[in-house]
Every structure is written in structure tokens, then in C-alpha cells.
PDB file of C-alpha atoms in Angstrom:
ATOM      1  CA  VAL A   1      12.426  -1.648  14.009  1.00 60.00           C
ATOM      2  CA  SER A   2      13.046  -1.680  10.249  1.00 55.00           C
ATOM      3  CA  GLN A   3      11.386   1.734   9.894  1.00 60.00           C
ATOM      4  CA  THR A   4      13.815   3.329  12.342  1.00 67.00           C
ATOM      5  CA  ILE A   5      16.906   2.088  10.520  1.00 70.00           C
ATOM      6  CA  SER A   6      17.975   3.783   7.301  1.00 73.00           C
ATOM      7  CA  ILE A   7      16.745   1.892   4.242  1.00 68.00           C
ATOM      8  CA  PHE A   8      20.230   2.305   2.756  1.00 70.00           C
ATOM      9  CA  ALA A   9      21.715   0.309   5.601  1.00 76.00           C
ATOM     10  CA  ILE A  10      19.015  -2.367   5.317  1.00 74.00           C
ATOM     11  CA  ALA A  11      19.453  -2.613   1.529  1.00 71.00           C
ATOM     12  CA  ILE A  12      23.195  -3.089   1.780  1.00 75.00           C
ATOM     13  CA  LEU A  13      22.719  -5.699   4.488  1.00 80.00           C
ATOM     14  CA  LEU A  14      20.172  -7.501   2.351  1.00 76.00           C
ATOM     15  CA  ILE A  15      22.606  -7.508  -0.590  1.00 73.00           C
ATOM     16  CA  LEU A  16      25.230  -9.122   1.604  1.00 76.00           C
ATOM     17  CA  ILE A  17      22.743 -11.742   2.804  1.00 81.00           C
ATOM     18  CA  PHE A  18      20.796 -12.516  -0.412  1.00 77.00           C
ATOM     19  CA  GLY A  19      23.258 -11.525  -3.150  1.00 76.00           C
ATOM     20  CA  PHE A  20      22.499  -9.453  -6.222  1.00 74.00           C
ATOM     21  CA  GLY A  21      19.410 -11.280  -7.437  1.00 75.00           C
ATOM     22  CA  SER A  22      15.748 -10.477  -6.988  1.00 76.00           C
ATOM     23  CA  GLY A  23      15.731 -11.375  -3.292  1.00 76.00           C
ATOM     24  CA  PRO A  24      17.036  -8.060  -1.934  1.00 75.00           C
ATOM     25  CA  LYS A  25      14.724  -6.020  -4.192  1.00 77.00           C
ATOM     26  CA  ILE A  26      11.661  -8.001  -3.172  1.00 81.00           C
ATOM     27  CA  THR A  27      12.600  -7.777   0.505  1.00 80.00           C
ATOM     28  CA  VAL A  28      13.101  -4.007   0.291  1.00 78.00           C
ATOM     29  CA  VAL A  29       9.676  -3.623  -1.358  1.00 82.00           C
ATOM     30  CA  VAL A  30       8.060  -5.830   1.304  1.00 84.00           C
ATOM     31  CA  LEU A  31       9.685  -3.790   4.067  1.00 80.00           C
ATOM     32  CA  PHE A  32       8.476  -0.559   2.442  1.00 80.00           C
ATOM     33  CA  CYS A  33       4.921  -1.851   2.032  1.00 85.00           C
ATOM     34  CA  PHE A  34       4.255  -3.981   5.091  1.00 87.00           C
ATOM     35  CA  PHE A  35       3.866  -1.317   7.744  1.00 86.00           C
ATOM     36  CA  PRO A  36       1.354   1.005   6.054  1.00 88.00           C
ATOM     37  CA  VAL A  37      -0.918  -1.951   5.319  1.00 92.00           C
ATOM     38  CA  ALA A  38      -0.495  -3.543   8.752  1.00 92.00           C
ATOM     39  CA  LEU A  39      -0.998  -0.337  10.743  1.00 91.00           C
ATOM     40  CA  ASN A  40      -4.007   0.800   8.735  1.00 93.00           C
ATOM     41  CA  THR A  41      -5.615  -2.635   8.951  1.00 92.00           C
ATOM     42  CA  PHE A  42      -5.024  -2.765  12.702  1.00 93.00           C
ATOM     43  CA  SER A  43      -6.571   0.688  13.052  1.00 92.00           C
ATOM     44  CA  GLY A  44      -9.555  -0.432  10.979  1.00 91.00           C
ATOM     45  CA  LEU A  45     -10.044  -3.528  13.120  1.00 90.00           C
ATOM     46  CA  GLN A  46     -10.126  -1.363  16.222  1.00 90.00           C
ATOM     47  CA  SER A  47     -12.709   0.959  14.646  1.00 88.00           C
ATOM     48  CA  ALA A  48     -15.407  -1.706  14.581  1.00 87.00           C
ATOM     49  CA  ASP A  49     -18.655  -0.414  16.091  1.00 88.00           C
ATOM     50  CA  PRO A  50     -18.791  -1.626  19.724  1.00 89.00           C
ATOM     51  CA  ASP A  51     -22.587  -1.496  19.657  1.00 91.00           C
ATOM     52  CA  LEU A  52     -22.701  -3.941  16.768  1.00 89.00           C
ATOM     53  CA  LEU A  53     -20.243  -6.248  18.560  1.00 89.00           C
ATOM     54  CA  SER A  54     -22.372  -6.104  21.705  1.00 91.00           C
ATOM     55  CA  LEU A  55     -25.505  -6.846  19.677  1.00 91.00           C
ATOM     56  CA  LEU A  56     -23.880  -9.880  18.076  1.00 89.00           C
ATOM     57  CA  ARG A  57     -22.696 -11.149  21.465  1.00 89.00           C
ATOM     58  CA  ALA A  58     -26.219 -10.662  22.883  1.00 92.00           C
ATOM     59  CA  MET A  59     -27.622 -12.659  19.954  1.00 91.00           C
ATOM     60  CA  GLY A  60     -25.207 -15.506  20.690  1.00 91.00           C
ATOM     61  CA  ALA A  61     -22.806 -15.011  17.789  1.00 88.00           C
ATOM     62  CA  SER A  62     -19.422 -16.684  17.982  1.00 90.00           C
ATOM     63  CA  SER A  63     -16.220 -14.679  17.887  1.00 87.00           C
ATOM     64  CA  ARG A  64     -15.676 -15.936  14.347  1.00 91.00           C
ATOM     65  CA  GLN A  65     -19.057 -14.622  13.289  1.00 90.00           C
ATOM     66  CA  SER A  66     -18.290 -11.274  14.965  1.00 90.00           C
ATOM     67  CA  TRP A  67     -14.989 -11.190  13.095  1.00 90.00           C
ATOM     68  CA  PHE A  68     -16.543 -11.772   9.669  1.00 89.00           C
ATOM     69  CA  LYS A  69     -19.746  -9.769  10.165  1.00 88.00           C
ATOM     70  CA  VAL A  70     -18.371  -6.651  11.914  1.00 89.00           C
ATOM     71  CA  ARG A  71     -14.603  -6.417  12.367  1.00 90.00           C
ATOM     72  CA  LEU A  72     -13.469  -7.418   8.874  1.00 90.00           C
ATOM     73  CA  PRO A  73     -15.978  -5.173   7.021  1.00 89.00           C
ATOM     74  CA  ALA A  74     -15.033  -2.265   9.316  1.00 89.00           C
ATOM     75  CA  ALA A  75     -11.316  -2.814   8.558  1.00 91.00           C
ATOM     76  CA  MET A  76     -11.617  -3.066   4.774  1.00 92.00           C
ATOM     77  CA  PRO A  77     -11.623   0.692   4.000  1.00 91.00           C
ATOM     78  CA  SER A  78      -8.564   1.172   6.236  1.00 92.00           C
ATOM     79  CA  PHE A  79      -6.892  -1.836   4.642  1.00 94.00           C
ATOM     80  CA  PHE A  80      -7.344  -0.348   1.187  1.00 94.00           C
ATOM     81  CA  ALA A  81      -6.009   2.995   2.462  1.00 93.00           C
ATOM     82  CA  GLY A  82      -2.877   1.153   3.541  1.00 93.00           C
ATOM     83  CA  VAL A  83      -2.656  -0.646   0.192  1.00 94.00           C
ATOM     84  CA  ARG A  84      -2.952   2.693  -1.577  1.00 93.00           C
ATOM     85  CA  ILE A  85      -0.017   4.044   0.426  1.00 92.00           C
ATOM     86  CA  ALA A  86       1.919   0.825  -0.097  1.00 92.00           C
ATOM     87  CA  ALA A  87       1.328   1.033  -3.860  1.00 91.00           C
ATOM     88  CA  THR A  88       3.278   4.265  -4.014  1.00 88.00           C
ATOM     89  CA  TYR A  89       5.960   2.964  -1.655  1.00 85.00           C
ATOM     90  CA  SER A  90       6.343  -0.227  -3.709  1.00 86.00           C
ATOM     91  CA  VAL A  91       7.457   1.701  -6.790  1.00 85.00           C
ATOM     92  CA  VAL A  92       9.967   3.704  -4.751  1.00 81.00           C
ATOM     93  CA  GLY A  93      11.195   0.549  -3.000  1.00 79.00           C
ATOM     94  CA  ALA A  94      11.603  -1.361  -6.278  1.00 79.00           C
ATOM     95  CA  ILE A  95      13.482   1.497  -7.929  1.00 78.00           C
ATOM     96  CA  PHE A  96      15.656   1.888  -4.871  1.00 76.00           C
ATOM     97  CA  GLY A  97      16.420  -1.841  -4.885  1.00 73.00           C
ATOM     98  CA  GLU A  98      17.303  -1.627  -8.561  1.00 74.00           C
ATOM     99  CA  TYR A  99      19.392   1.469  -7.920  1.00 73.00           C
ATOM    100  CA  ILE A 100      21.502  -0.476  -5.436  1.00 72.00           C
ATOM    101  CA  THR A 101      21.658  -3.958  -7.009  1.00 69.00           C
ATOM    102  CA  ALA A 102      20.518  -4.220 -10.603  1.00 64.00           C
ATOM    103  CA  GLN A 103      22.207  -4.182 -13.945  1.00 69.00           C
ATOM    104  CA  ARG A 104      18.982  -3.072 -15.695  1.00 72.00           C
ATOM    105  CA  GLY A 105      15.712  -1.399 -14.865  1.00 75.00           C
ATOM    106  CA  LEU A 106      14.524   2.071 -13.983  1.00 74.00           C
ATOM    107  CA  GLY A 107      16.830   2.345 -10.968  1.00 74.00           C
ATOM    108  CA  MET A 108      19.873   1.532 -13.070  1.00 76.00           C
ATOM    109  CA  PHE A 109      18.664   3.974 -15.747  1.00 80.00           C
ATOM    110  CA  LEU A 110      18.432   6.657 -13.057  1.00 79.00           C
ATOM    111  CA  LYS A 111      21.893   5.783 -11.730  1.00 79.00           C
ATOM    112  CA  ARG A 112      23.445   5.998 -15.209  1.00 80.00           C
ATOM    113  CA  SER A 113      21.657   9.288 -15.881  1.00 82.00           C
ATOM    114  CA  TYR A 114      23.086  10.820 -12.744  1.00 77.00           C
ATOM    115  CA  GLY A 115      26.546   9.429 -13.512  1.00 80.00           C
ATOM    116  CA  SER A 116      26.576  10.944 -16.994  1.00 84.00           C
ATOM    117  CA  PHE A 117      24.989  14.231 -15.847  1.00 86.00           C
ATOM    118  CA  ARG A 118      21.997  13.674 -18.136  1.00 83.00           C
ATOM    119  CA  LEU A 119      19.389  15.479 -16.101  1.00 82.00           C
ATOM    120  CA  ASP A 120      16.833  15.181 -18.876  1.00 83.00           C
ATOM    121  CA  GLN A 121      16.999  11.393 -18.568  1.00 82.00           C
ATOM    122  CA  ALA A 122      16.848  11.668 -14.757  1.00 81.00           C
ATOM    123  CA  TYR A 123      13.696  13.782 -15.045  1.00 85.00           C
ATOM    124  CA  LEU A 124      12.238  11.191 -17.404  1.00 84.00           C
ATOM    125  CA  ALA A 125      12.890   8.457 -14.829  1.00 81.00           C
ATOM    126  CA  ILE A 126      11.291  10.575 -12.121  1.00 84.00           C
ATOM    127  CA  ILE A 127       8.226  11.223 -14.313  1.00 89.00           C
ATOM    128  CA  LEU A 128       7.945   7.488 -15.085  1.00 86.00           C
ATOM    129  CA  THR A 129       8.167   6.741 -11.361  1.00 85.00           C
ATOM    130  CA  ALA A 130       5.358   9.200 -10.639  1.00 89.00           C
ATOM    131  CA  ALA A 131       3.281   7.752 -13.492  1.00 91.00           C
ATOM    132  CA  LEU A 132       3.774   4.193 -12.237  1.00 89.00           C
ATOM    133  CA  SER A 133       2.804   5.219  -8.713  1.00 90.00           C
ATOM    134  CA  LEU A 134      -0.264   7.039  -9.961  1.00 93.00           C
ATOM    135  CA  LEU A 135      -1.258   4.058 -12.125  1.00 94.00           C
ATOM    136  CA  LEU A 136      -1.003   1.688  -9.152  1.00 93.00           C
ATOM    137  CA  VAL A 137      -3.057   4.014  -6.955  1.00 93.00           C
ATOM    138  CA  VAL A 138      -5.775   4.200  -9.629  1.00 94.00           C
ATOM    139  CA  LEU A 139      -5.714   0.409  -9.914  1.00 95.00           C
ATOM    140  CA  VAL A 140      -6.070   0.019  -6.135  1.00 93.00           C
ATOM    141  CA  ASN A 141      -8.955   2.522  -6.175  1.00 92.00           C
ATOM    142  CA  LEU A 142     -10.734   0.508  -8.880  1.00 93.00           C
ATOM    143  CA  ILE A 143     -10.243  -2.755  -6.993  1.00 93.00           C
ATOM    144  CA  GLU A 144     -11.478  -1.089  -3.808  1.00 91.00           C
ATOM    145  CA  ARG A 145     -14.608   0.173  -5.563  1.00 89.00           C
ATOM    146  CA  LEU A 146     -15.327  -3.332  -6.852  1.00 91.00           C
ATOM    147  CA  VAL A 147     -14.629  -5.146  -3.586  1.00 89.00           C
ATOM    148  CA  LEU A 148     -16.306  -2.577  -1.313  1.00 87.00           C
ATOM    149  CA  ARG A 149     -19.300  -1.764  -3.500  1.00 84.00           C
ATOM    150  CA  TRP A 150     -21.536  -2.028  -0.406  1.00 80.00           C
ATOM    151  CA  TYR A 151     -19.440   0.583   1.411  1.00 79.00           C
ATOM    152  CA  TYR A 152     -19.683   3.190  -1.330  1.00 74.00           C
ATOM    153  CA  THR A 153     -23.381   2.676  -1.995  1.00 78.00           C
ATOM    154  CA  THR A 154     -24.241   3.243   1.694  1.00 72.00           C
ATOM    155  CA  ARG A 155     -22.006   6.332   1.792  1.00 67.00           C
ATOM    156  CA  ARG A 156     -23.609   7.737  -1.349  1.00 60.00           C
ATOM    157  CA  GLY A 157     -27.004   7.476   0.324  1.00 56.00           C
ATOM    158  CA  ALA A 158     -25.688   9.315   3.386  1.00 56.00           C
ATOM    159  CA  TRP A 159     -24.323  12.166   1.197  1.00 53.00           C
ATOM    160  CA  ARG A 160     -27.766  12.970  -0.159  1.00 54.00           C
ATOM    161  CA  GLY A 161     -28.833  14.352   3.152  1.00 53.00           C
ATOM    162  CA  PRO A 162     -32.221  14.276   4.823  1.00 55.00           C
ATOM    163  CA  GLY A 163     -35.294  15.038   2.758  1.00 49.00           C
ATOM    164  CA  ILE A 164     -33.679  14.412  -0.634  1.00 50.00           C
ATOM    165  CA  TYR A 165     -34.748  11.079  -2.092  1.00 44.00           C
TER     166      TYR A 165
END
């Protein structure tokens, strides 16, 4: 529901509810980031190999064991894809929250730049936003490589192709 309503309307409503502190900014960022992570994780959970699930059931595994041995590992690449998307959205959400509510920060800097017709400063804020987003995506990629080392080593072996050892 929150994705169908304009974020401007939600942000103003959050300001009225939570005031001008950090609460509205954090809530806007959470609303921006929740759905990409949740939808990608749900998609990853559904992509678990049904043959592996059947094998575990035939071997007498509990549903908890099936969850941790098959479903969760299958969902992790999709989860990190959602986190990567959310990393870029989080910067935009935080700057938007600052733009609406703050007295300092990059959003307020952008607002003052527009108000004083300083397009050079506005471009600087946009470049900083892009750099922050890129930095967060690189950080998420590094964390993903560390956490899912098993995933990337098996994929690397599949890329070599048959006959090349």
C-alpha cells in the first residue's frame, strides 16, 4: 500500500505524526528499503530446488532442516540483490527525509542550493548522492562475496565449462 501512495504524502504525514526529529527520516528510509528486500527474499525462497526438498523429505528431514539446508541458501543471492537495490534507495530516502524535515544534511544543502539558484552546488549534492549510493552498493557486494563464498566458488567452477580443468 505504501508503494502506491506518493512518498511526498507519506513523508508529510510522518512529519505530522513523529515531528521533525529522526523518526520521520528513518521511517521513510525503511519504507523505501523494505519492499525490495522482502520481495526479492520471497522470490528467492520460492526458487528453492523442489528435487532437493523432496530428497530431504524422503530422508526424513524436518521442515526446519529443509529451511536451513535448502530454502535459506537458495534465497541468499536474491536477498542480497534486494539489499543492493535497497542500498541505493536508502540514500535517496534519507536525502528526501532531510529535504523535507532537517535543518542540516545533504537534503538541506540541496534545498538551499535550489533556493539560491546555485546549480553548481546542486550538482555537487547530486554527485555526492551518486557516490554514496555507489559506495553502499560496493559494500553490499563485498559483504555478499564474504557471506556467500560457497555460492561464487560453485558458479566459478560452472563457468569453466566442460573439459577445462
